[in-house]
mmCIF file of C-alpha atoms in Angstrom:
data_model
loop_
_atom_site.group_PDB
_atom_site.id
_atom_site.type_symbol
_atom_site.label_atom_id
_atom_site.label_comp_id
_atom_site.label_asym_id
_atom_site.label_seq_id
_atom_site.Cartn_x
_atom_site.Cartn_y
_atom_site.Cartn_z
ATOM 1 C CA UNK A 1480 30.566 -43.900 -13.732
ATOM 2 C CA UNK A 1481 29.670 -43.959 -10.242
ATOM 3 C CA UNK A 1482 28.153 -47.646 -10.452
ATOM 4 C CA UNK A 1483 31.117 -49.046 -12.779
ATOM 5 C CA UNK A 1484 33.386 -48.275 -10.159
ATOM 6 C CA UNK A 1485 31.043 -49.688 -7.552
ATOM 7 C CA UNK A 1486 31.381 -53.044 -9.221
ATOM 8 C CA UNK A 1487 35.254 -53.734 -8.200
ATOM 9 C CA UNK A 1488 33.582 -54.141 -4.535
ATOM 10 C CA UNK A 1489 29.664 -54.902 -5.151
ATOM 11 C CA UNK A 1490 27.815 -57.053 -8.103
ATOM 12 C CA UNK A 1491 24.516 -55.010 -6.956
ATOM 13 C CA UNK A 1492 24.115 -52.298 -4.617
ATOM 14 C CA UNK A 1493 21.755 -49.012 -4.333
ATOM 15 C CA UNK A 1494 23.881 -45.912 -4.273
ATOM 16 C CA UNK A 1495 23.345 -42.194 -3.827
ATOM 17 C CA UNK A 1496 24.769 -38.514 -2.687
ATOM 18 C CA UNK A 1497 26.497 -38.758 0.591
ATOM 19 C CA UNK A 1498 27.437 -35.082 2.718
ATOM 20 C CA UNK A 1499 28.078 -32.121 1.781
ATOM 21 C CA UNK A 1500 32.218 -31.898 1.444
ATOM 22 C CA UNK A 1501 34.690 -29.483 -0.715
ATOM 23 C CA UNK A 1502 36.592 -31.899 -1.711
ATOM 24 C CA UNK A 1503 35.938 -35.375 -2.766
ATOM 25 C CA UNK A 1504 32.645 -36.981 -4.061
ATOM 26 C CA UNK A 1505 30.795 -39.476 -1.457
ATOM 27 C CA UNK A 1506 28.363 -42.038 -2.000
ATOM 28 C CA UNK A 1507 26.632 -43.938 0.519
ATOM 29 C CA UNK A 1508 26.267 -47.470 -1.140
ATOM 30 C CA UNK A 1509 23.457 -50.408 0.463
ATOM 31 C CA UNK A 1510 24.196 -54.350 -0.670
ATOM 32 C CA UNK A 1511 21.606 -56.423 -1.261
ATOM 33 C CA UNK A 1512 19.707 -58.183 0.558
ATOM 34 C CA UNK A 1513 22.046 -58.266 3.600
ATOM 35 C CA UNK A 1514 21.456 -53.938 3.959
ATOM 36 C CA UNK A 1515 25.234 -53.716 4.830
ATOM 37 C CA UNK A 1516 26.174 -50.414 4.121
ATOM 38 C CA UNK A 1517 29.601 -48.585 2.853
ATOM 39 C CA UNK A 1518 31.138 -45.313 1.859
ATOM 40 C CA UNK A 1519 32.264 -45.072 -1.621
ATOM 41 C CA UNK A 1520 34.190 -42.124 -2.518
ATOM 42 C CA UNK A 1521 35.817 -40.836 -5.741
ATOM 43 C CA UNK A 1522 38.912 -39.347 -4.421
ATOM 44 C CA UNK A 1523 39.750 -35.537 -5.589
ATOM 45 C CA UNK A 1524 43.632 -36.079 -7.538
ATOM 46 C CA UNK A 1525 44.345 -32.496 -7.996
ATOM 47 C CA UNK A 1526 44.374 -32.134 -4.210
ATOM 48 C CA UNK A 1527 45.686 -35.351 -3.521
ATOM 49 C CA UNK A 1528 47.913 -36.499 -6.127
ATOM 50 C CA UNK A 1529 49.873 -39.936 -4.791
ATOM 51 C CA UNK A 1530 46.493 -41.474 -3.581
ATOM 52 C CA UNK A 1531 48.859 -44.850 -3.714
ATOM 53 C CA UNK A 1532 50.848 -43.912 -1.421
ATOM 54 C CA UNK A 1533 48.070 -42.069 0.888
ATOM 55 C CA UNK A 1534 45.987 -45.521 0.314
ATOM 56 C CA UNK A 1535 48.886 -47.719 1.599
ATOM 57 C CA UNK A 1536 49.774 -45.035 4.867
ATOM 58 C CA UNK A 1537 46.272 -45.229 5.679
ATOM 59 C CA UNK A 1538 46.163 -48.662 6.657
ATOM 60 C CA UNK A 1539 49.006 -47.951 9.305
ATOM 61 C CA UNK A 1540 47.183 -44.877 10.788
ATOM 62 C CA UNK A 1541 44.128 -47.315 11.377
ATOM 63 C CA UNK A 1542 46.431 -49.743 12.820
ATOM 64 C CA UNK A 1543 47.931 -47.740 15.487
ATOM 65 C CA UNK A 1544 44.237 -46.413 16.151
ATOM 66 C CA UNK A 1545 43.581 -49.762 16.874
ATOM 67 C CA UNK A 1546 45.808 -51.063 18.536
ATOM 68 C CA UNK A 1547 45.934 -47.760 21.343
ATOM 69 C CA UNK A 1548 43.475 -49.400 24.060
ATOM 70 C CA UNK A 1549 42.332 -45.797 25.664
ATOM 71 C CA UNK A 1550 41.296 -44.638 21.980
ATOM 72 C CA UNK A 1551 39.879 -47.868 20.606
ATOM 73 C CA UNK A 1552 38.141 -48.336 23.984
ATOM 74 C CA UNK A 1553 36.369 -44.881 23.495
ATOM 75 C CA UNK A 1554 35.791 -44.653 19.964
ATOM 76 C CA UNK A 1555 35.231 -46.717 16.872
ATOM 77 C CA UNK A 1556 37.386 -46.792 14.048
ATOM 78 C CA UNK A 1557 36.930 -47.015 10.560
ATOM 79 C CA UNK A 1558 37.624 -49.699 8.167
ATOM 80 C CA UNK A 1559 38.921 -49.093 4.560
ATOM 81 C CA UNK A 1560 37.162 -51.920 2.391
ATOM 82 C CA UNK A 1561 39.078 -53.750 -0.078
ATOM 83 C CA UNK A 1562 37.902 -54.421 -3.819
ATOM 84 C CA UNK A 1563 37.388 -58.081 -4.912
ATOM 85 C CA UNK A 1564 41.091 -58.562 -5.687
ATOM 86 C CA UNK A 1565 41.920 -57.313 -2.274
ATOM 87 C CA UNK A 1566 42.646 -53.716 -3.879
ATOM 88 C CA UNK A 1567 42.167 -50.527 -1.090
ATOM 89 C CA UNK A 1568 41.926 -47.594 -4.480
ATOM 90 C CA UNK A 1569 40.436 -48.868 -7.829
ATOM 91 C CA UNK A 1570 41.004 -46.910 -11.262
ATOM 92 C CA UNK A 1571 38.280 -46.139 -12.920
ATOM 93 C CA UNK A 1572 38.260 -44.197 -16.472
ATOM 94 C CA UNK A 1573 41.484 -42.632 -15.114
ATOM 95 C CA UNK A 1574 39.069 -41.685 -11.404
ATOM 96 C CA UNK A 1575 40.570 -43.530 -8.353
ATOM 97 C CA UNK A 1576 37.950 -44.985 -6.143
ATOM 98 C CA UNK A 1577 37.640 -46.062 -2.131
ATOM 99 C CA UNK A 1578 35.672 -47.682 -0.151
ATOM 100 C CA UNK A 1579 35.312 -47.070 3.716
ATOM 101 C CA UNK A 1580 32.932 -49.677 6.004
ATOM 102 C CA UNK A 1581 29.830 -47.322 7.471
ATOM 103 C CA UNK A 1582 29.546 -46.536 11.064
ATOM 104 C CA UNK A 1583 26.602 -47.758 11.905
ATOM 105 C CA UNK A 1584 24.292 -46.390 14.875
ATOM 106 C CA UNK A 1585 25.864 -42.856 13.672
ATOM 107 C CA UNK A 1586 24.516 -39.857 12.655
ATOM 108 C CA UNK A 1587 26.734 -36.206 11.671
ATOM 109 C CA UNK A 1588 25.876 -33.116 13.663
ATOM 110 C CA UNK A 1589 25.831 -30.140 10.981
ATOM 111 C CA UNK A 1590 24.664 -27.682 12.543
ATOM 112 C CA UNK A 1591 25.361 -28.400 16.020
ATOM 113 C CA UNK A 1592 22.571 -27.867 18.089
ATOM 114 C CA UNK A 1593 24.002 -27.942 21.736
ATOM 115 C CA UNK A 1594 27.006 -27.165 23.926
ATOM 116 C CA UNK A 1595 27.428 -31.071 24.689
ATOM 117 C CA UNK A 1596 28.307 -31.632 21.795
ATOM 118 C CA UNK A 1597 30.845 -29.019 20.767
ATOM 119 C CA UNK A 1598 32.550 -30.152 24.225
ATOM 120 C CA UNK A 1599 32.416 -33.959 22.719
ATOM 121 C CA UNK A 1600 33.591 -33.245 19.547
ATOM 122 C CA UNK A 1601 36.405 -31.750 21.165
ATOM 123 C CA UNK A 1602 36.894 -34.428 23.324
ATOM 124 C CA UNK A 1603 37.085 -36.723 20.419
ATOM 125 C CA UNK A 1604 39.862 -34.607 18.274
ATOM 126 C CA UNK A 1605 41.926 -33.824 21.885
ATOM 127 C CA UNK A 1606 41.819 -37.857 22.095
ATOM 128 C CA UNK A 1607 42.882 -38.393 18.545
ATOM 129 C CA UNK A 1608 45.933 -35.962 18.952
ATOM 130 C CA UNK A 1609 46.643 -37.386 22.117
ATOM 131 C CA UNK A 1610 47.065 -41.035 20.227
ATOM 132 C CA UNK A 1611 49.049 -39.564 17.468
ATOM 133 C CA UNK A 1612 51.575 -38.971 19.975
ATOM 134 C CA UNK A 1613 52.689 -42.139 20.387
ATOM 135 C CA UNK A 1614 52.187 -42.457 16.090
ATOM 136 C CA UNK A 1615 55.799 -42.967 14.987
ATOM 137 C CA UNK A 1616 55.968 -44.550 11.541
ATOM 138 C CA UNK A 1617 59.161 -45.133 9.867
ATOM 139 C CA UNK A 1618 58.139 -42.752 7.290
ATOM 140 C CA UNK A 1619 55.351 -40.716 6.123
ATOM 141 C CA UNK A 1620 54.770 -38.738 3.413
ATOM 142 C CA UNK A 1621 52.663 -35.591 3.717
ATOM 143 C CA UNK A 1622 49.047 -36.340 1.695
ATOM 144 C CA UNK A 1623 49.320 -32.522 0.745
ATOM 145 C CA UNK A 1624 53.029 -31.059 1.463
ATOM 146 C CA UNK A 1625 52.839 -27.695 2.815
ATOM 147 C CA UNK A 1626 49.293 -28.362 4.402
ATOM 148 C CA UNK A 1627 48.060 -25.351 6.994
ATOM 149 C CA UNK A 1628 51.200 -23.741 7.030
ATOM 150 C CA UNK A 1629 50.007 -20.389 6.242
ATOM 151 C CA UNK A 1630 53.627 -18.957 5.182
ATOM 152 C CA UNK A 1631 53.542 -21.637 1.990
ATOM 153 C CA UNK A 1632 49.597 -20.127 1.485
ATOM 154 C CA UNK A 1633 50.690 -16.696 1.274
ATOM 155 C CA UNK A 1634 53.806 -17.240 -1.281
ATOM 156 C CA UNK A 1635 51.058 -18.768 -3.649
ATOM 157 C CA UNK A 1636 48.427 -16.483 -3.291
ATOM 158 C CA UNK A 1637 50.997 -13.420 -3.850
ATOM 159 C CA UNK A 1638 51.754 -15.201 -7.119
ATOM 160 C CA UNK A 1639 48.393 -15.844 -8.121
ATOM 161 C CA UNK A 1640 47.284 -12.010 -7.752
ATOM 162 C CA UNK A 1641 50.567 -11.752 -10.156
ATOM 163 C CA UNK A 1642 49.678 -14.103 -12.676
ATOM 164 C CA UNK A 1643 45.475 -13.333 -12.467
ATOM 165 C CA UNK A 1644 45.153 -12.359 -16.100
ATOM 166 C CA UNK A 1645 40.938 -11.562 -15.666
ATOM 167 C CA UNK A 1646 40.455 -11.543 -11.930
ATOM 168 C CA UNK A 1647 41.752 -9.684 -8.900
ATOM 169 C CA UNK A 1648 41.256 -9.950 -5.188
ATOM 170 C CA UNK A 1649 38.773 -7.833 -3.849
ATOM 171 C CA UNK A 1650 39.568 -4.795 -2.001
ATOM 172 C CA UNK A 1651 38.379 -5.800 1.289
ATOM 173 C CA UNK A 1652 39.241 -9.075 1.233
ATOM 174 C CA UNK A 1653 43.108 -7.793 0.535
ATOM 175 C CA UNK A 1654 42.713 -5.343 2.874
ATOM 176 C CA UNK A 1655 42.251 -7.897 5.778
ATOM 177 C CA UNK A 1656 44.487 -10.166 4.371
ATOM 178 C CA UNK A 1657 47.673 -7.746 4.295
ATOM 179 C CA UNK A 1658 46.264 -6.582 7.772
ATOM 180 C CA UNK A 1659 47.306 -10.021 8.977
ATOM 181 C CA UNK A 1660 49.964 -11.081 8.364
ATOM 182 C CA UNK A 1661 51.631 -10.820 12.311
ATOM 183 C CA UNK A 1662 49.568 -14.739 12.323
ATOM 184 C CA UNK A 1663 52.213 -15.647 10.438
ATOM 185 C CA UNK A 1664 54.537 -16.453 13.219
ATOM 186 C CA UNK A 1665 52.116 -15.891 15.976
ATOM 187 C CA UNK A 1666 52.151 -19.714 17.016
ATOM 188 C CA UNK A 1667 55.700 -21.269 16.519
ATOM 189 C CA UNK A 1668 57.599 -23.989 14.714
ATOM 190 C CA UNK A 1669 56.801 -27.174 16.640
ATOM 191 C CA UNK A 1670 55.311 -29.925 14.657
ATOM 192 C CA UNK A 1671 53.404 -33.038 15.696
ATOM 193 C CA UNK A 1672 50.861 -35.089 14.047
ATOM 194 C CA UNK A 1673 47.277 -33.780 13.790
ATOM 195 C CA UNK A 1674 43.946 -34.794 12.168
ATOM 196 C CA UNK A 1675 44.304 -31.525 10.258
ATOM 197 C CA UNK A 1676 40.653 -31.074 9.597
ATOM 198 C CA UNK A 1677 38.622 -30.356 12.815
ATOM 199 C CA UNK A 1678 35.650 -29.205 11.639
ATOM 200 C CA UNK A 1679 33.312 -30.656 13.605
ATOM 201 C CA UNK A 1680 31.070 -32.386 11.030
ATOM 202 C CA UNK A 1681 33.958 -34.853 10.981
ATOM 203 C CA UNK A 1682 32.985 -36.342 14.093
ATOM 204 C CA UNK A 1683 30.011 -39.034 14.136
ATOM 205 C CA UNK A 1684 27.756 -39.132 16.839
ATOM 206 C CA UNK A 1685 25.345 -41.908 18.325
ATOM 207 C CA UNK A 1686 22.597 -42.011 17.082
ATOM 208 C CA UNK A 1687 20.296 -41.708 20.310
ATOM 209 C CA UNK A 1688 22.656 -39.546 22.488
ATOM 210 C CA UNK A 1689 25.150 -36.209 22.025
ATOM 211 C CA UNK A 1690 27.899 -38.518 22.332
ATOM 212 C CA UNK A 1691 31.164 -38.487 19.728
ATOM 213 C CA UNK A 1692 31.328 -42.307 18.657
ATOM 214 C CA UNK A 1693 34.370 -42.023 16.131
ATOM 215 C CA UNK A 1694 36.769 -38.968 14.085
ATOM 216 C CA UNK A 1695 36.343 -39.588 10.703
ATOM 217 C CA UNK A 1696 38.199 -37.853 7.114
ATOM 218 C CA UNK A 1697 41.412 -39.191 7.773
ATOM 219 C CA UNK A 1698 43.335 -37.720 4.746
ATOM 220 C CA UNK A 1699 44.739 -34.814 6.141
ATOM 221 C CA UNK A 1700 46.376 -36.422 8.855
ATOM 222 C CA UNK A 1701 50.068 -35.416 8.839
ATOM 223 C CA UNK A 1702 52.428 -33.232 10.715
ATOM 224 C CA UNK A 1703 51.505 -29.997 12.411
ATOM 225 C CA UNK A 1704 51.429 -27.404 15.067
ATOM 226 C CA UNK A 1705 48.985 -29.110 17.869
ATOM 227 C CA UNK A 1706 47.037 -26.145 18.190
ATOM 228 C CA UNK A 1707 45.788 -25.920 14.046
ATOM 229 C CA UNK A 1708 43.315 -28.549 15.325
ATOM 230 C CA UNK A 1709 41.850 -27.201 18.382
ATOM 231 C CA UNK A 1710 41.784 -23.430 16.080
ATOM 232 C CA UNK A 1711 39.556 -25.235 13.223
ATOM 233 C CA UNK A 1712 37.194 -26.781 15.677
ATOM 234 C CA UNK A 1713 36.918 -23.766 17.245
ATOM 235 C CA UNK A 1714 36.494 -21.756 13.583
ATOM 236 C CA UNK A 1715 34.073 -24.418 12.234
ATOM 237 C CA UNK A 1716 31.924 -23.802 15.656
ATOM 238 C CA UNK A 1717 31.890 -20.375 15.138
ATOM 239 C CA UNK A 1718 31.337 -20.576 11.402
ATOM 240 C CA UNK A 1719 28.037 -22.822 12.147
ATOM 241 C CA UNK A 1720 26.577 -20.464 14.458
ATOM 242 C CA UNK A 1721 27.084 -17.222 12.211
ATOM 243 C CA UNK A 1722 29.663 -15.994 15.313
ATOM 244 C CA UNK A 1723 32.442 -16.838 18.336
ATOM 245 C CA UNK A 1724 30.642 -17.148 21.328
ATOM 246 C CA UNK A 1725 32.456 -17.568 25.176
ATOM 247 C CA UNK A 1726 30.600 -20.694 25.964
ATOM 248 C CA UNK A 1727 31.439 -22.341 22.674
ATOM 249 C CA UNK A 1728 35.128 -21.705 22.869
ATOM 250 C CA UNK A 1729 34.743 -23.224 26.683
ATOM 251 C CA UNK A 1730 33.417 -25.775 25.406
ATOM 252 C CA UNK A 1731 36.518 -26.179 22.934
ATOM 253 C CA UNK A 1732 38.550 -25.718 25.598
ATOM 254 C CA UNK A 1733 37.217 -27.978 28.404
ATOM 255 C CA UNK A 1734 36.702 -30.906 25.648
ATOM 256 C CA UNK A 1735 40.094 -30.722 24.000
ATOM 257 C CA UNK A 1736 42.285 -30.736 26.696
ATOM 258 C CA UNK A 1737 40.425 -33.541 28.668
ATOM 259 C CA UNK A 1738 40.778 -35.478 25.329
ATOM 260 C CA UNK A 1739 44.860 -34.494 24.959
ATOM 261 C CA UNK A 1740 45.384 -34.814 28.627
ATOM 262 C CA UNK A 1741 48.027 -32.134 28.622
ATOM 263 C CA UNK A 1742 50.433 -29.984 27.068
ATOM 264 C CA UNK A 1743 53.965 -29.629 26.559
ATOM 265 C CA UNK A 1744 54.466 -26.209 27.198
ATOM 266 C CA UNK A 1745 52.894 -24.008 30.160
ATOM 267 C CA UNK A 1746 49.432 -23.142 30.821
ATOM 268 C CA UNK A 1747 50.060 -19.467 29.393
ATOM 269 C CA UNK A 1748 51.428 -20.670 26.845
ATOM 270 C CA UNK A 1749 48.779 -23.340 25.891
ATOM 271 C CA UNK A 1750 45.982 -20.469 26.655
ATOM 272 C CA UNK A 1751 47.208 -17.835 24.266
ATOM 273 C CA UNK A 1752 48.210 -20.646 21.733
ATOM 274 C CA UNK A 1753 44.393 -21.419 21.915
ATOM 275 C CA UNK A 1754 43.363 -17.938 21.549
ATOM 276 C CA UNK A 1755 45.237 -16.819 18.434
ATOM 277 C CA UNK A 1756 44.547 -20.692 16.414
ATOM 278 C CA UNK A 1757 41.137 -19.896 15.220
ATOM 279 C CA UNK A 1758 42.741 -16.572 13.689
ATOM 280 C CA UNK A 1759 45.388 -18.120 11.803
ATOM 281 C CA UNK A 1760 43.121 -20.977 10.809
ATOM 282 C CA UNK A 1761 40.071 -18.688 9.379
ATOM 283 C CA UNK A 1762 43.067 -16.563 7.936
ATOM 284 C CA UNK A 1763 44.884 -19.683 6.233
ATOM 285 C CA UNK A 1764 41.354 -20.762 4.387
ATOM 286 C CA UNK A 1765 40.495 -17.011 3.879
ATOM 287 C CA UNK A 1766 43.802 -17.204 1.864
ATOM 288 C CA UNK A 1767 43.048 -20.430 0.166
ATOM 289 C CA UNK A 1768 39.678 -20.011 -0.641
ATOM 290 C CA UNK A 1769 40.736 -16.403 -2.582
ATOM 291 C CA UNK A 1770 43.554 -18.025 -3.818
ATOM 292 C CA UNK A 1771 41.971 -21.123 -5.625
ATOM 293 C CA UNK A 1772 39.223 -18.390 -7.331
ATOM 294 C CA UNK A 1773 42.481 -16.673 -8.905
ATOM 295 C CA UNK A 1774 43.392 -19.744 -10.003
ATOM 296 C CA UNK A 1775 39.930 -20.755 -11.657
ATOM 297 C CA UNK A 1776 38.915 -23.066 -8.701
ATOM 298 C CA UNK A 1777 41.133 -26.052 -9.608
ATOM 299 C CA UNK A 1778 41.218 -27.392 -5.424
ATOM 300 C CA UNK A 1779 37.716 -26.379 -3.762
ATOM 301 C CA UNK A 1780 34.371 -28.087 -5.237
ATOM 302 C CA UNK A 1781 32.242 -24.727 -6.750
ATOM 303 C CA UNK A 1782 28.796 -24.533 -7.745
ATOM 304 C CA UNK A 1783 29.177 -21.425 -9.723
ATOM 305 C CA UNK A 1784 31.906 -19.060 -10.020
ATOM 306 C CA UNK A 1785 32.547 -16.609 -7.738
ATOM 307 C CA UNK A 1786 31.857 -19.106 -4.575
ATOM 308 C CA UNK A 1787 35.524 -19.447 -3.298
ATOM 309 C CA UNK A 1788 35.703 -15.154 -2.889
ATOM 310 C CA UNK A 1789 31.934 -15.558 -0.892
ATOM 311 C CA UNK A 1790 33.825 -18.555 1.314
ATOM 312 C CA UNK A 1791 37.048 -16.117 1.450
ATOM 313 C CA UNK A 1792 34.943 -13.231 2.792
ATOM 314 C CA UNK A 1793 33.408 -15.633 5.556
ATOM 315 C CA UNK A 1794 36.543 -16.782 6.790
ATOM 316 C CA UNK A 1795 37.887 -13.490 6.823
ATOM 317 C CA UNK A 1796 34.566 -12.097 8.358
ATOM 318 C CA UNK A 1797 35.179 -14.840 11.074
ATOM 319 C CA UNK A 1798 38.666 -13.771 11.020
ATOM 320 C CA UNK A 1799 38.171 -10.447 12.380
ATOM 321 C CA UNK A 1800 36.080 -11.245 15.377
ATOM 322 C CA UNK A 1801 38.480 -14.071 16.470
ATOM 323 C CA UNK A 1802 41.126 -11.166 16.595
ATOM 324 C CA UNK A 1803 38.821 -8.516 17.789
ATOM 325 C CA UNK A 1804 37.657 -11.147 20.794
ATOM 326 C CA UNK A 1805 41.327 -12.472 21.699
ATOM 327 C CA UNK A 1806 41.535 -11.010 24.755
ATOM 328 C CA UNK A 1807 38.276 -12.774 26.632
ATOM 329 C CA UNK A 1808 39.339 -15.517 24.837
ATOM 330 C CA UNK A 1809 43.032 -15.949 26.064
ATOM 331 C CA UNK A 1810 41.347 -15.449 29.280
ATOM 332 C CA UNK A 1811 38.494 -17.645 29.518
ATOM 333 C CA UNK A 1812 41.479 -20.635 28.145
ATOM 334 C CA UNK A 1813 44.069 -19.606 30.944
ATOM 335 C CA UNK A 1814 40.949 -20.121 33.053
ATOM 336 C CA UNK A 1815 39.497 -23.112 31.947
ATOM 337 C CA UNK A 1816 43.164 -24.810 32.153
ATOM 338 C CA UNK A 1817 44.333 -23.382 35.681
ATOM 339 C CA UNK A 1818 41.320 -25.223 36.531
ATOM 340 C CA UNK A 1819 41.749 -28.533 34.877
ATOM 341 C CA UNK A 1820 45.416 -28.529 36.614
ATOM 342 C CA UNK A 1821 44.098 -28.027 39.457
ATOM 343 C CA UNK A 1822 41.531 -30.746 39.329
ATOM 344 C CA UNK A 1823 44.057 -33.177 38.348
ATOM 345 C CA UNK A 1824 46.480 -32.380 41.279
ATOM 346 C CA UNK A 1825 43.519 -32.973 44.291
ATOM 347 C CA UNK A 1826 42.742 -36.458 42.447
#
């Protein structure tokens, strides 16, 4: 199936597993002779279900990416690769199909290895935010409606526990779930666009340096609070070293906001936002994850049943030292940003 589709863009090409990711399968595809490489991927239409419409908003994204001369300067940007009839999805035995041109000179960090580059990949994301600021297209629709707002999570998973017919939640991972549920309002209505996805394997690197060289999984892009984005970076750090650690959140912290290059609100405000996002963020996929096992894992990839209430308990694990470690946290980000203000007012 894999190779049928691969013909609406290649006659001949050599094709195999690409990452590691929940959601859609990825192919890394070589052509020919020439070695030019792509990304094919067979996008995932129960969790995206207009991929027309995501595959024609896409282009404009890329576009604005482009054409902003502080990002483009800094990092490259992806191409999506037409078919031969100039197509950016194919159908395919009822699977819809893309194709993305491969960075080359890349490589993904997953694990990370050093504090360089945590700071870079937050860099990167800060940047990307800071370009969707100016990102004001006459109309977007939402590639999943509803995405990281937690309140929308919780109204599911409460009917899902209803409507479980063979399974039920786990006692401890209900127990820390109802224990919770103050994150619901804990960071505030105010919406921009994000990347939506900061985990920190979607961030290529060059290949000889710890260096962020482009943000990559677009899909997700949509509107958002600002801080959902520096919370997952922070949460995927954590969840690739096994815990939160001080200098890691610095990092987060130091790399982010030099890549925004500021805030709306005040430096309080931005400091406890950034303390209480990686909570809400390992709470919201704590929540999905459980969720989407009630339901008989229709949205997250599974190898065997029973892996979505092992990814729940992680999150939720991860959850309670992000809320147990809040305090040093808040402070180390009122810190780090008192002294990034001040830095910017001598020069």
């Amino acid at each position: 199936m894999v190779r049928q589709a691969a013909l609406a863009w290649w006659a001949e090409a050599d094709i195999s597993p690409l990452g590691n990711g929940h959601i859609h399968q990825t192919f890394l595809v070589s052509v020919g002779k020439t070695g030019e490489r792509f990304v094919l991927q067979r996008v995932n239409q129960a969790v995206f279900a207009d991929v027309q419409t995501m595959a024609l908003q896409t282009p404009l994204l890329l576009a604005h990416l482009a054409a902003d001369p502080e990002y483009a300067k800094a990092f490259a940007i992806v191409d999506l690769v037409p078919t031969h009839l100039g197509a950016l999805v194919h159908a395919e035995d009822d699977q819809i199909w893309r194709a993305w041109r491969y960075v080359e000179q890349s490589r993904v960090v997953d694990p990370f290895t050093n504090l360089l580059q945590v700071e870079s990949a937050a860099f990167a994301f800060g940047a990307f935010q800071r370009s969707l600021a100016e990102f004001k297209p006459q109309a977007w629709r939402p590639p999943i409606p509803g995405f990281l707002e937690l309140s929308g999570y919780m109204q599911v998973y409460r009917q899902s526990v209803e409507d479980a017919e063979s399974d039920s939640v786990p006692a401890d991972v209900a127990v820390i779930i109802d224990a919770s549920l103050g994150l619901l309002s804990a960071l505030g209505a105010e919406r921009v666009f994000i990347h939506g996805d900061c985990k920190i394997n979607n961030v290529l690197f060059e290949n000889d340096r710890d260096q962020a060289k482009a943000v990559i999984d677009l899909d997700t892009v949509g509107l958002g609070h600002w801080a959902w984005d520096f919370g997952d970076l922070v949460r995927s750090v954590a969840f690739s070293d096994g815990a939160i650690e001080l200098d890691q959140f610095v990092a987060c912290v130091d790399g982010f906001s030099r890549g925004r290059g500021g805030f709306a609100q005040s430096i309080q405000t931005t400091a406890d936002q950034m303390s209480i996002a990686p909570a809400y963020i390992a709470l919201t996929l704590g929540v999905r994850f459980i969720t989407d096992h009630l339901r008989g894992d229709e949205y997250f990839k599974v190898s065997v049943r029973g892996d979505n209430v092992r990814r729940a308990r992680e999150q939720l694990r991860l959850l309670e030292q992000f809320i147990a470690q809040r305090k040093r946290l808040f402070e180390s980000a009122l810190s780090r940003l008192t002294l990034h203000a001040r830095s910017s007012e001598l020069s």
